PDB file of C-alpha atoms and ligand atoms in Angstrom:
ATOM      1  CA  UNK A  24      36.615  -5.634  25.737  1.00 48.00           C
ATOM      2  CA  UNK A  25      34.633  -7.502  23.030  1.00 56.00           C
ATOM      3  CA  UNK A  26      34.037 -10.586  25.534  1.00 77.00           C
ATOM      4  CA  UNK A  27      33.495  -9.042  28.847  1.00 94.00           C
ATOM      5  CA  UNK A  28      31.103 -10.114  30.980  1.00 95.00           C
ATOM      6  CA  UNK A  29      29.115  -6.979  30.661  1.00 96.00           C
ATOM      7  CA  UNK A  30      29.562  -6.454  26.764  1.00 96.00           C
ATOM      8  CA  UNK A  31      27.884 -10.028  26.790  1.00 96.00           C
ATOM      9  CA  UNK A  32      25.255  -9.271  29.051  1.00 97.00           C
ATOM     10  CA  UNK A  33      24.203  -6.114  27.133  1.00 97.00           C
ATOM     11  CA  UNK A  34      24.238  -8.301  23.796  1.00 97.00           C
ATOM     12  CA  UNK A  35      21.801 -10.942  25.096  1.00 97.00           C
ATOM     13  CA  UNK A  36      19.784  -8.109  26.901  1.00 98.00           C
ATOM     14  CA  UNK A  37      19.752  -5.946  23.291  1.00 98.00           C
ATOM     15  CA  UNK A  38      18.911  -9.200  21.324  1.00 98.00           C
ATOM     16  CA  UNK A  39      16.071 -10.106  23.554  1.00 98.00           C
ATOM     17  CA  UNK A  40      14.589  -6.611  23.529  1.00 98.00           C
ATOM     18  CA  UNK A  41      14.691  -6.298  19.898  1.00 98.00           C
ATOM     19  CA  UNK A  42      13.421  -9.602  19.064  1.00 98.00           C
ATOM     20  CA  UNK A  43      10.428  -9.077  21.394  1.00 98.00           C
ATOM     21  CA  UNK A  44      10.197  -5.639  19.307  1.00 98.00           C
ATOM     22  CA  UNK A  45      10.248  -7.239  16.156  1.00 98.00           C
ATOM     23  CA  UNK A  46       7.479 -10.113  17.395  1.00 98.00           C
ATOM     24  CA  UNK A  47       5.259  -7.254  18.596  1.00 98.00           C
ATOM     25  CA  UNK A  48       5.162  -5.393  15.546  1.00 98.00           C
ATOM     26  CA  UNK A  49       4.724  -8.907  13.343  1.00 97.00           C
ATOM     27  CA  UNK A  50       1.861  -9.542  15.534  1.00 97.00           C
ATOM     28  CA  UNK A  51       0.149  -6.577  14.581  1.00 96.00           C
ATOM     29  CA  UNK A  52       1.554  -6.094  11.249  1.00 97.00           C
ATOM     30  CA  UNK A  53       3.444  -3.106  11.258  1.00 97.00           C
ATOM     31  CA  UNK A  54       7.625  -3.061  10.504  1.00 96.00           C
ATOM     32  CA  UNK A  55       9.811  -3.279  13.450  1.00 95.00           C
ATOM     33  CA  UNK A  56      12.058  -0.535  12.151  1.00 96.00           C
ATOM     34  CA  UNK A  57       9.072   1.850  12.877  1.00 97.00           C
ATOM     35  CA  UNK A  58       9.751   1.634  16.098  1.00 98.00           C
ATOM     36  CA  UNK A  59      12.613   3.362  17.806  1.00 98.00           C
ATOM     37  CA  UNK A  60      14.310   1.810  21.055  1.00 98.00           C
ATOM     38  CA  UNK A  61      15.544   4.322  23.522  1.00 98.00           C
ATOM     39  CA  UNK A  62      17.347   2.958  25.979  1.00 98.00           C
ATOM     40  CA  UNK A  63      16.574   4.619  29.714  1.00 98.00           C
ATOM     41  CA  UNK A  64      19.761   4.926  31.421  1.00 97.00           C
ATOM     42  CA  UNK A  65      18.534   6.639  34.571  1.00 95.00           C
ATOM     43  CA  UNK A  66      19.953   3.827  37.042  1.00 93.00           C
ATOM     44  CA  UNK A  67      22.041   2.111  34.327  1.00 95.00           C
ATOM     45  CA  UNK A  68      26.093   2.133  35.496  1.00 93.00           C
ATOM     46  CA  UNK A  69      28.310   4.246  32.883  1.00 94.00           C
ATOM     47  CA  UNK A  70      30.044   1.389  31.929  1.00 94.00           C
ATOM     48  CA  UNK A  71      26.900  -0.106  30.551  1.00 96.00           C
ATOM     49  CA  UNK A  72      26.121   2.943  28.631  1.00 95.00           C
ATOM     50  CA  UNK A  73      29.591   3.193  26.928  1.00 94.00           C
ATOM     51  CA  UNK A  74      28.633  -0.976  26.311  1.00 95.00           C
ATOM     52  CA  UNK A  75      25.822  -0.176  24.484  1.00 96.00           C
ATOM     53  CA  UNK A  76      27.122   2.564  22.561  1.00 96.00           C
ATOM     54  CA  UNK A  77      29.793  -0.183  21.796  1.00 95.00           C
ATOM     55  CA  UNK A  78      27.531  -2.483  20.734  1.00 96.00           C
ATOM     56  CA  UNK A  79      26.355   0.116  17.879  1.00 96.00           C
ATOM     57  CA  UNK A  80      22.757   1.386  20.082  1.00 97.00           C
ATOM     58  CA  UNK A  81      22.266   5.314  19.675  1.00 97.00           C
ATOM     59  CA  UNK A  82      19.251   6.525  20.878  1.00 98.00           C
ATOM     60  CA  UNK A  83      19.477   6.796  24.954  1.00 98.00           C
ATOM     61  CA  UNK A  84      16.803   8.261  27.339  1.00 98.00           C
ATOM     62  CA  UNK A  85      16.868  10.103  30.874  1.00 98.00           C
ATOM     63  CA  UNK A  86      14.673  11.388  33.083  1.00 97.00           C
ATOM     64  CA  UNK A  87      17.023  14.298  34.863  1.00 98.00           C
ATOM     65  CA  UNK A  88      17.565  17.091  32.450  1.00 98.00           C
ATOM     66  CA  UNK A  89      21.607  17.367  34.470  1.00 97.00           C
ATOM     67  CA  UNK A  90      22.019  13.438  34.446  1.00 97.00           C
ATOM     68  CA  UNK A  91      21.314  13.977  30.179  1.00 98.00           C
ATOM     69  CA  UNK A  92      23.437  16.878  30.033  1.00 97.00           C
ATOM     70  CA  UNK A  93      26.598  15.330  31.926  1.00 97.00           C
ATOM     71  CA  UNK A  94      26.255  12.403  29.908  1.00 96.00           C
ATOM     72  CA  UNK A  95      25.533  14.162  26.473  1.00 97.00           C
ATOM     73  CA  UNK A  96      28.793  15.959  26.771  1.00 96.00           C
ATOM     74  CA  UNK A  97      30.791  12.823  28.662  1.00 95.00           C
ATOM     75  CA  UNK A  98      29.836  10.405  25.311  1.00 95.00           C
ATOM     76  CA  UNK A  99      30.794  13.400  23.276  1.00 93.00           C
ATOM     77  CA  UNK A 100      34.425  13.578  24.977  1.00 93.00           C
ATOM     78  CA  UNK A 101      34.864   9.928  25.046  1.00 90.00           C
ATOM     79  CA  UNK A 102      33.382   8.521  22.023  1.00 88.00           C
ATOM     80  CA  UNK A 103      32.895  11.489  19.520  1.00 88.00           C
ATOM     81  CA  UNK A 104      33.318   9.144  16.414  1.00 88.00           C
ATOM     82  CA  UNK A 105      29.852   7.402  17.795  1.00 85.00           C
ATOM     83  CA  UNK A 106      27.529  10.108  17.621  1.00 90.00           C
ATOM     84  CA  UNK A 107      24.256   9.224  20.244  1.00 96.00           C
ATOM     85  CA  UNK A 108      20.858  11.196  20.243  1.00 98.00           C
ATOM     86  CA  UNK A 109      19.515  11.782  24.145  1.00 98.00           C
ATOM     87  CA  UNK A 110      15.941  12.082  24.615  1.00 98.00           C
ATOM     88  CA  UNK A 111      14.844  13.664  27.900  1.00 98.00           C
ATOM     89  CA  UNK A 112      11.848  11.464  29.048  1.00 98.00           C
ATOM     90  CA  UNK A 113      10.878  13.038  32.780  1.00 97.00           C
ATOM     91  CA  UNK A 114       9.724  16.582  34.334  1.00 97.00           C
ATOM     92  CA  UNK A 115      11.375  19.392  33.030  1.00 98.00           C
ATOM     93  CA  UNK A 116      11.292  22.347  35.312  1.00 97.00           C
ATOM     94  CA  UNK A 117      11.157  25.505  33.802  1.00 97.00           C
ATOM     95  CA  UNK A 118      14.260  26.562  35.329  1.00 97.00           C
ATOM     96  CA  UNK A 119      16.081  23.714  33.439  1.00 98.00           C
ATOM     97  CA  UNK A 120      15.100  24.152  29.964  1.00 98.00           C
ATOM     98  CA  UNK A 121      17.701  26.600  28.712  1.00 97.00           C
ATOM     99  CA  UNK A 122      20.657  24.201  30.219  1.00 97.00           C
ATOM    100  CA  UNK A 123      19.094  20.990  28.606  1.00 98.00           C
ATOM    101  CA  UNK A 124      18.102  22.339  25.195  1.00 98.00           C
ATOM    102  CA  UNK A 125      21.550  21.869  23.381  1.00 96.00           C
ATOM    103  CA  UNK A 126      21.776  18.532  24.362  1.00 97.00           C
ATOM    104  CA  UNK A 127      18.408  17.328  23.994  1.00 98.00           C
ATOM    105  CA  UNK A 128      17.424  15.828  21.000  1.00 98.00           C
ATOM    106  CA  UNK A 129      13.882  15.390  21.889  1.00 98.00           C
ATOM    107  CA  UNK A 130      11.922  16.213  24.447  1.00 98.00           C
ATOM    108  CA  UNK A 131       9.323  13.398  25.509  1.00 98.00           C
ATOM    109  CA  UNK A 132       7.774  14.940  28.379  1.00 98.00           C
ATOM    110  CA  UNK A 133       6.154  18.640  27.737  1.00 98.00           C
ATOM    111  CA  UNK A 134       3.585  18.448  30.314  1.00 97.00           C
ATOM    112  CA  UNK A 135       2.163  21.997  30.034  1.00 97.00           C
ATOM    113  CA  UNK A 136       1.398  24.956  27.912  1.00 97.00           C
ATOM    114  CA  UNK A 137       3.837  27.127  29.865  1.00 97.00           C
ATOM    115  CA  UNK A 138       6.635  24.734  29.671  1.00 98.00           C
ATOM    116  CA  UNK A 139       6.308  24.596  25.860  1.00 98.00           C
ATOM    117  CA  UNK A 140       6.103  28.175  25.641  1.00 98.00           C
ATOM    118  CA  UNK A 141       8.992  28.297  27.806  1.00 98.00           C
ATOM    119  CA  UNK A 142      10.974  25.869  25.407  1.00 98.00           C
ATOM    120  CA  UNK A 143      10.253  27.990  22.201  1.00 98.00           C
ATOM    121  CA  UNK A 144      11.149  31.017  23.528  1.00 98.00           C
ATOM    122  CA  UNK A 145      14.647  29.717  24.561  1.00 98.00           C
ATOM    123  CA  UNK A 146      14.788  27.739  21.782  1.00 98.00           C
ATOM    124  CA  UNK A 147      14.573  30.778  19.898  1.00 98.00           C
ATOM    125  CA  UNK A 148      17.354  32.878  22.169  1.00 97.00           C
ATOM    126  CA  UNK A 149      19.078  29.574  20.929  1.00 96.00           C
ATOM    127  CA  UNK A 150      18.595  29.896  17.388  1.00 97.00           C
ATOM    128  CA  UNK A 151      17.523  26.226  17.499  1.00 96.00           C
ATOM    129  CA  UNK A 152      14.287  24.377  16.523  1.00 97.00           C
ATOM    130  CA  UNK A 153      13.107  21.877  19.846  1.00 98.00           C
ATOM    131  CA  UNK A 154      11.786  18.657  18.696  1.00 98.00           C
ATOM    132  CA  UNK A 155       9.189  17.411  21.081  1.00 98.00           C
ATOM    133  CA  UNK A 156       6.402  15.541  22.648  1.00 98.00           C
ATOM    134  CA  UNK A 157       3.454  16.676  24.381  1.00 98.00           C
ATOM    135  CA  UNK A 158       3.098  14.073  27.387  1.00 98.00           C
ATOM    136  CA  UNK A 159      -1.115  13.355  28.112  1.00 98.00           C
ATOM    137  CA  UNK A 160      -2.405  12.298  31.383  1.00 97.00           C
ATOM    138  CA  UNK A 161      -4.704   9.182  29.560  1.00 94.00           C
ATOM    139  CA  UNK A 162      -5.730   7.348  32.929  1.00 88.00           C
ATOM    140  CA  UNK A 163      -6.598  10.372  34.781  1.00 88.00           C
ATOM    141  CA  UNK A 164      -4.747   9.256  37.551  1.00 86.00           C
ATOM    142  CA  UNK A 165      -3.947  12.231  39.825  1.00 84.00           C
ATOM    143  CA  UNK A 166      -0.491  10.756  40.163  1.00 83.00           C
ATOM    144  CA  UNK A 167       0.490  11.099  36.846  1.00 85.00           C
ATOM    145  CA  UNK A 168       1.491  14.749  34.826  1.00 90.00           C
ATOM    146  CA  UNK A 169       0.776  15.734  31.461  1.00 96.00           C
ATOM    147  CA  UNK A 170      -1.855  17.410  29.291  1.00 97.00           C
ATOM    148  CA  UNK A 171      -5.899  16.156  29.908  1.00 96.00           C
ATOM    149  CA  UNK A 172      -7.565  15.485  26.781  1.00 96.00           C
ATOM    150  CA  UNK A 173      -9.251  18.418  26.566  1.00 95.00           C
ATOM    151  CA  UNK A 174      -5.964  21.126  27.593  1.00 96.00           C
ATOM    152  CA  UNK A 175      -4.272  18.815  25.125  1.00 97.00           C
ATOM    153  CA  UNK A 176      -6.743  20.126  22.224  1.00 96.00           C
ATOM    154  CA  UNK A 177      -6.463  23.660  23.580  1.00 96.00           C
ATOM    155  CA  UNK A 178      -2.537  23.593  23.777  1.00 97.00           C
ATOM    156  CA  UNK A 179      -2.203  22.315  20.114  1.00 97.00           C
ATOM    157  CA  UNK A 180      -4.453  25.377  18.559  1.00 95.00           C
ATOM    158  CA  UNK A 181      -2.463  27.749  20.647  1.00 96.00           C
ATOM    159  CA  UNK A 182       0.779  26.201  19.390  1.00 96.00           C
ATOM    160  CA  UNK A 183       0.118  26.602  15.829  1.00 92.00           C
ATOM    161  CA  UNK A 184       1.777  30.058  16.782  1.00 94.00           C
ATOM    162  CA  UNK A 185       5.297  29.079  17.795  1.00 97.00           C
ATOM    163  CA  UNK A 186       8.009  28.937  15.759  1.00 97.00           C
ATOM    164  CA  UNK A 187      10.726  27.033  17.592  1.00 98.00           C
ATOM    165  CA  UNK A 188       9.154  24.203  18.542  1.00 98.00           C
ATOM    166  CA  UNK A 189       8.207  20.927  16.201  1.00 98.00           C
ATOM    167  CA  UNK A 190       5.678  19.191  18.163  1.00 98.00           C
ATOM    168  CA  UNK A 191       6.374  15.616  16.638  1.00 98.00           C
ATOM    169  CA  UNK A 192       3.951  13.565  18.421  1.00 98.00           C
ATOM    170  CA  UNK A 193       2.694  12.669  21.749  1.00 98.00           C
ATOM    171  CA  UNK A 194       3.879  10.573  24.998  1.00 98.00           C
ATOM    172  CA  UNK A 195       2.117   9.058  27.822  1.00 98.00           C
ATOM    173  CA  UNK A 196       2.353   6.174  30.783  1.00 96.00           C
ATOM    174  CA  UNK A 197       0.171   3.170  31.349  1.00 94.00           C
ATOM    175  CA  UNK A 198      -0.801   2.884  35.361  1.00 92.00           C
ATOM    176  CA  UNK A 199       1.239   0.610  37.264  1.00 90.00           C
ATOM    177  CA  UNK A 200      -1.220  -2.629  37.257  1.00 91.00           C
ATOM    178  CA  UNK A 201      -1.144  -6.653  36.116  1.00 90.00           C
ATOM    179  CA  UNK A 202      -4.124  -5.634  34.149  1.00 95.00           C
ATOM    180  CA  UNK A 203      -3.571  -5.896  30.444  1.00 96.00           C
ATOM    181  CA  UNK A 204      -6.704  -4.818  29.464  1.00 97.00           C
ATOM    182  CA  UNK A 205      -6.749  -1.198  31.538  1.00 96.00           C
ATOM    183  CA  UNK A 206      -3.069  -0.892  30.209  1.00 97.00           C
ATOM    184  CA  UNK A 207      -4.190  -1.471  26.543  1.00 98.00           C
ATOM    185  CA  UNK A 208      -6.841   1.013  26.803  1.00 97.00           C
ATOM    186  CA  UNK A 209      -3.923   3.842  27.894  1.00 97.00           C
ATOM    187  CA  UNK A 210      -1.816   2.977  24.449  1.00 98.00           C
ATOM    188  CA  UNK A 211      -5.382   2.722  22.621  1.00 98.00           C
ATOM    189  CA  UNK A 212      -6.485   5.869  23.664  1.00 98.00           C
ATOM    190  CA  UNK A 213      -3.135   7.918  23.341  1.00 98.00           C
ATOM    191  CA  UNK A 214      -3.578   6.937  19.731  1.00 98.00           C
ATOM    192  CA  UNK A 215      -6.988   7.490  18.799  1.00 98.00           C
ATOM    193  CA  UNK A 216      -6.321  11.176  20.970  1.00 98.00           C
ATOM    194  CA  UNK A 217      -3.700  11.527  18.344  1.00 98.00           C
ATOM    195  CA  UNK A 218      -5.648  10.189  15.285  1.00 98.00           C
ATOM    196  CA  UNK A 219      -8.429  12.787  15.879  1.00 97.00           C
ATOM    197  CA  UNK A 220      -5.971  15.770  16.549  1.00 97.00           C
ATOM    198  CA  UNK A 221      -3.311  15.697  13.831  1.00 97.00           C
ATOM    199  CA  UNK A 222      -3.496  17.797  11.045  1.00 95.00           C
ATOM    200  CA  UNK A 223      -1.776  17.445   7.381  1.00 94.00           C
ATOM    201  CA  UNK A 224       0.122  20.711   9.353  1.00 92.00           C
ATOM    202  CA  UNK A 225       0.968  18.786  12.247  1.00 95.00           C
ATOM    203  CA  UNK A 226       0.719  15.045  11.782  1.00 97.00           C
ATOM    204  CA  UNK A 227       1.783  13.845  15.769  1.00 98.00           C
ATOM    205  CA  UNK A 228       3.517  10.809  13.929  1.00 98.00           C
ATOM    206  CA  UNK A 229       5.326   9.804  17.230  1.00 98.00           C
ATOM    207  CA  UNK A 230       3.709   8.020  20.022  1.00 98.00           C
ATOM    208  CA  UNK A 231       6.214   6.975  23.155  1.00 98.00           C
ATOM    209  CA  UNK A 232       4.621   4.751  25.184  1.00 98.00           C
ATOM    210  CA  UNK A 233       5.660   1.443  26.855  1.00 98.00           C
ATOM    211  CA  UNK A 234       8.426   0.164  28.925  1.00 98.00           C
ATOM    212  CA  UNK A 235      10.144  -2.584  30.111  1.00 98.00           C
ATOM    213  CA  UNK A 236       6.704  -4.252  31.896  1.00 96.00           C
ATOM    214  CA  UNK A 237       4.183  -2.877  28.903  1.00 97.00           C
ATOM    215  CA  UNK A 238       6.785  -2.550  25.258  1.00 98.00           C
ATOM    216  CA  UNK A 239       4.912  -5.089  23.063  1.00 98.00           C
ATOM    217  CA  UNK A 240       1.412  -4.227  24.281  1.00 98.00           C
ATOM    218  CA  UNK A 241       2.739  -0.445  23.213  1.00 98.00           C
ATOM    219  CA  UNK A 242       3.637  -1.423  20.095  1.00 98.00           C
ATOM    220  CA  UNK A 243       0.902  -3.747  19.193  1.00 98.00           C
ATOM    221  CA  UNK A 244      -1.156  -0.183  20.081  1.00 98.00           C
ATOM    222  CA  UNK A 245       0.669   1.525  17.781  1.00 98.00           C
ATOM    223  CA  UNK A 246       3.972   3.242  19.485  1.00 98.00           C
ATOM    224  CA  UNK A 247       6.425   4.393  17.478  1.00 98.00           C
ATOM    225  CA  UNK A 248       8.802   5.211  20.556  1.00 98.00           C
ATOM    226  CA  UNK A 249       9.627   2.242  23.299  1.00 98.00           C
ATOM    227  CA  UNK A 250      11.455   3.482  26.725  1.00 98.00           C
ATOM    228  CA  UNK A 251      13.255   0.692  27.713  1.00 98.00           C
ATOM    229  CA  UNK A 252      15.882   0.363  30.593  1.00 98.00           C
ATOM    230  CA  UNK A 253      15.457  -2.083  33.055  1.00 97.00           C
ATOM    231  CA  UNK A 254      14.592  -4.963  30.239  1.00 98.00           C
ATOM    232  CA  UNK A 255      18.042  -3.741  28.853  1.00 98.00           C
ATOM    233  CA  UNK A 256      20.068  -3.867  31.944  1.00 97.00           C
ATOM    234  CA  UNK A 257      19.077  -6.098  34.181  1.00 95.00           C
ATOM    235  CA  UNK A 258      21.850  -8.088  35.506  1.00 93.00           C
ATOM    236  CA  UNK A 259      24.409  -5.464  34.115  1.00 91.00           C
ATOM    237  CA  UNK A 260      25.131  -3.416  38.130  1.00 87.00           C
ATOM    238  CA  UNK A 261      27.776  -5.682  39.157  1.00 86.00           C
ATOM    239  CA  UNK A 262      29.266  -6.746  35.765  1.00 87.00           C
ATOM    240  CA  UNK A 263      32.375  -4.596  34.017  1.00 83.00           C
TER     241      UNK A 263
HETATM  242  C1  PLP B   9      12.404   4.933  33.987  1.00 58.76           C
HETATM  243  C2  PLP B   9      11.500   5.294  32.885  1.00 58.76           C
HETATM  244  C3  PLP B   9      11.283   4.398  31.821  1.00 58.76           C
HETATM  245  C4  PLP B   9      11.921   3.022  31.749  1.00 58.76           C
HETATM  246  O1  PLP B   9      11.410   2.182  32.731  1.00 58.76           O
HETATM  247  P1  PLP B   9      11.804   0.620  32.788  1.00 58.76           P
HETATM  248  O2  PLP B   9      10.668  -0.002  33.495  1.00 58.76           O
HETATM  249  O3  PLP B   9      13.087   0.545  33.530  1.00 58.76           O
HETATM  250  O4  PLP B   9      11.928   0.144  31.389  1.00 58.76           O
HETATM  251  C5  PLP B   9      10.439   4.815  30.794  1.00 58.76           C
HETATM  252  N1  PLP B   9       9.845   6.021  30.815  1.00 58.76           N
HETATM  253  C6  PLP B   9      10.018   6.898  31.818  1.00 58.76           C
HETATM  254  C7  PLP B   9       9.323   8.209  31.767  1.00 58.76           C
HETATM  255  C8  PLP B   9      10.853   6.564  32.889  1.00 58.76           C
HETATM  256  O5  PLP B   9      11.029   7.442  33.876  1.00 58.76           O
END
């Protein structure tokens, strides 16, 4: 399998990615290895994923709570020497939580104060501690979900009382435009949100933001998280 056409694809893909990761971060002087690649499998081919796994990547990303949960326990069944973390990165409907909660090993995409109270209080049926992200709506765009600024600030005073959840940072999404500048700003302000609102009791250390079109201006803002797919694999749909 070593030299198939799709291990090789994946290789060059994975190279490119990372070495664009590790440019970013020079440019701004920060350590590549403080950021974390998850690789968004949402229309990647199950070949590919076992590829990467091959290749030694861990950290995968999806956007259905089912598609993560199938997969979770799929990788576990066929691979369970290669242990991979899946982080759930779209909506999460309430009605999903208590299905995805085993397998998820962080949650990028809490969009609401009822959905996080939701998550501790299963969590806690669970006996389990949910590590997540509290996604904010930075552009204001009516298309987009997450927390406003100013519900964000309410939700994290409210959530100093549960127990089962570790918020761990905060996630958001740049508007789909050419414009570097009005993406920028999104990253920027997602981090200076979070650089006003942590506490020594809750630090917010992660910030996901940037994909395949936006990863190094992400990183050069500061994110600590990349959600990658397409970048990683393009070219890979007809390839085995
Ligand atoms: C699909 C998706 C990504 C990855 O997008 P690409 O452009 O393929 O890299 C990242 N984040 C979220 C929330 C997504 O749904």
């Amino acid at each position: 399998m070593s030299d198939s056409p799709l291990l090789q694809r994946l290789s060059a893909n994975l190279e490119s990615v990372r070495s664009r990761i590790e440019s970013a971060a020079a440019r701004s002087g920060r350590v590549s290895a403080a950021v974390q690649l998850v690789a968004v499998t949402k229309y990647a081919p199950w070949p590919a994923v076992l590829g990467l796994i091959a290749l030694g990547h861990r950290v995968f990303g999806e956007n259905r709570p089912q598609q993560l949960t199938e997969r979770a326990a799929l990788v576990l069944a066929e691979t369970p020497q290669s242990p991979v973390d899946w982080h759930l990165i779209g909506q999460l409907q309430r009605n999903k939580v208590r299905a995805v909660l085993p397998s998820a090993a962080l949650i990028h995409s809490i969009d609401s104060w009822r959905l996080l109270e939701r998550v501790d209080q299963l969590a806690a049926e669970l006996a389990l501690t949910s590590q997540v992200l509290l996604q904010v709506n930075i552009s204001g765009e009516d298309s987009k979900g997450g927390f406003s600024p100013d519900e964000l600030k309410t939700c994290l005073t409210q959530a100093a009382a549960l127990k089962h959840v570790d918020i761990r940072g905060l996630m958001t999404m740049a508007p789909l435009t050419e414009e570097e500048a009005v993406v920028r700003g999104v990253f920027r302000g997602l981090r200076e949100l979070r650089d006003n609102a942590a506490t020594s009791a809750m630090p917010l250390a992660e910030l996901s933001m940037g994909m395949s079109g936006d990863f190094e201006i992400a990183i050069e803002e500061g994110a600590t998280l990349v959600r990658v797919g397409s970048a990683l694999f393009d070219g890979c749909e007809t390839l085995s």
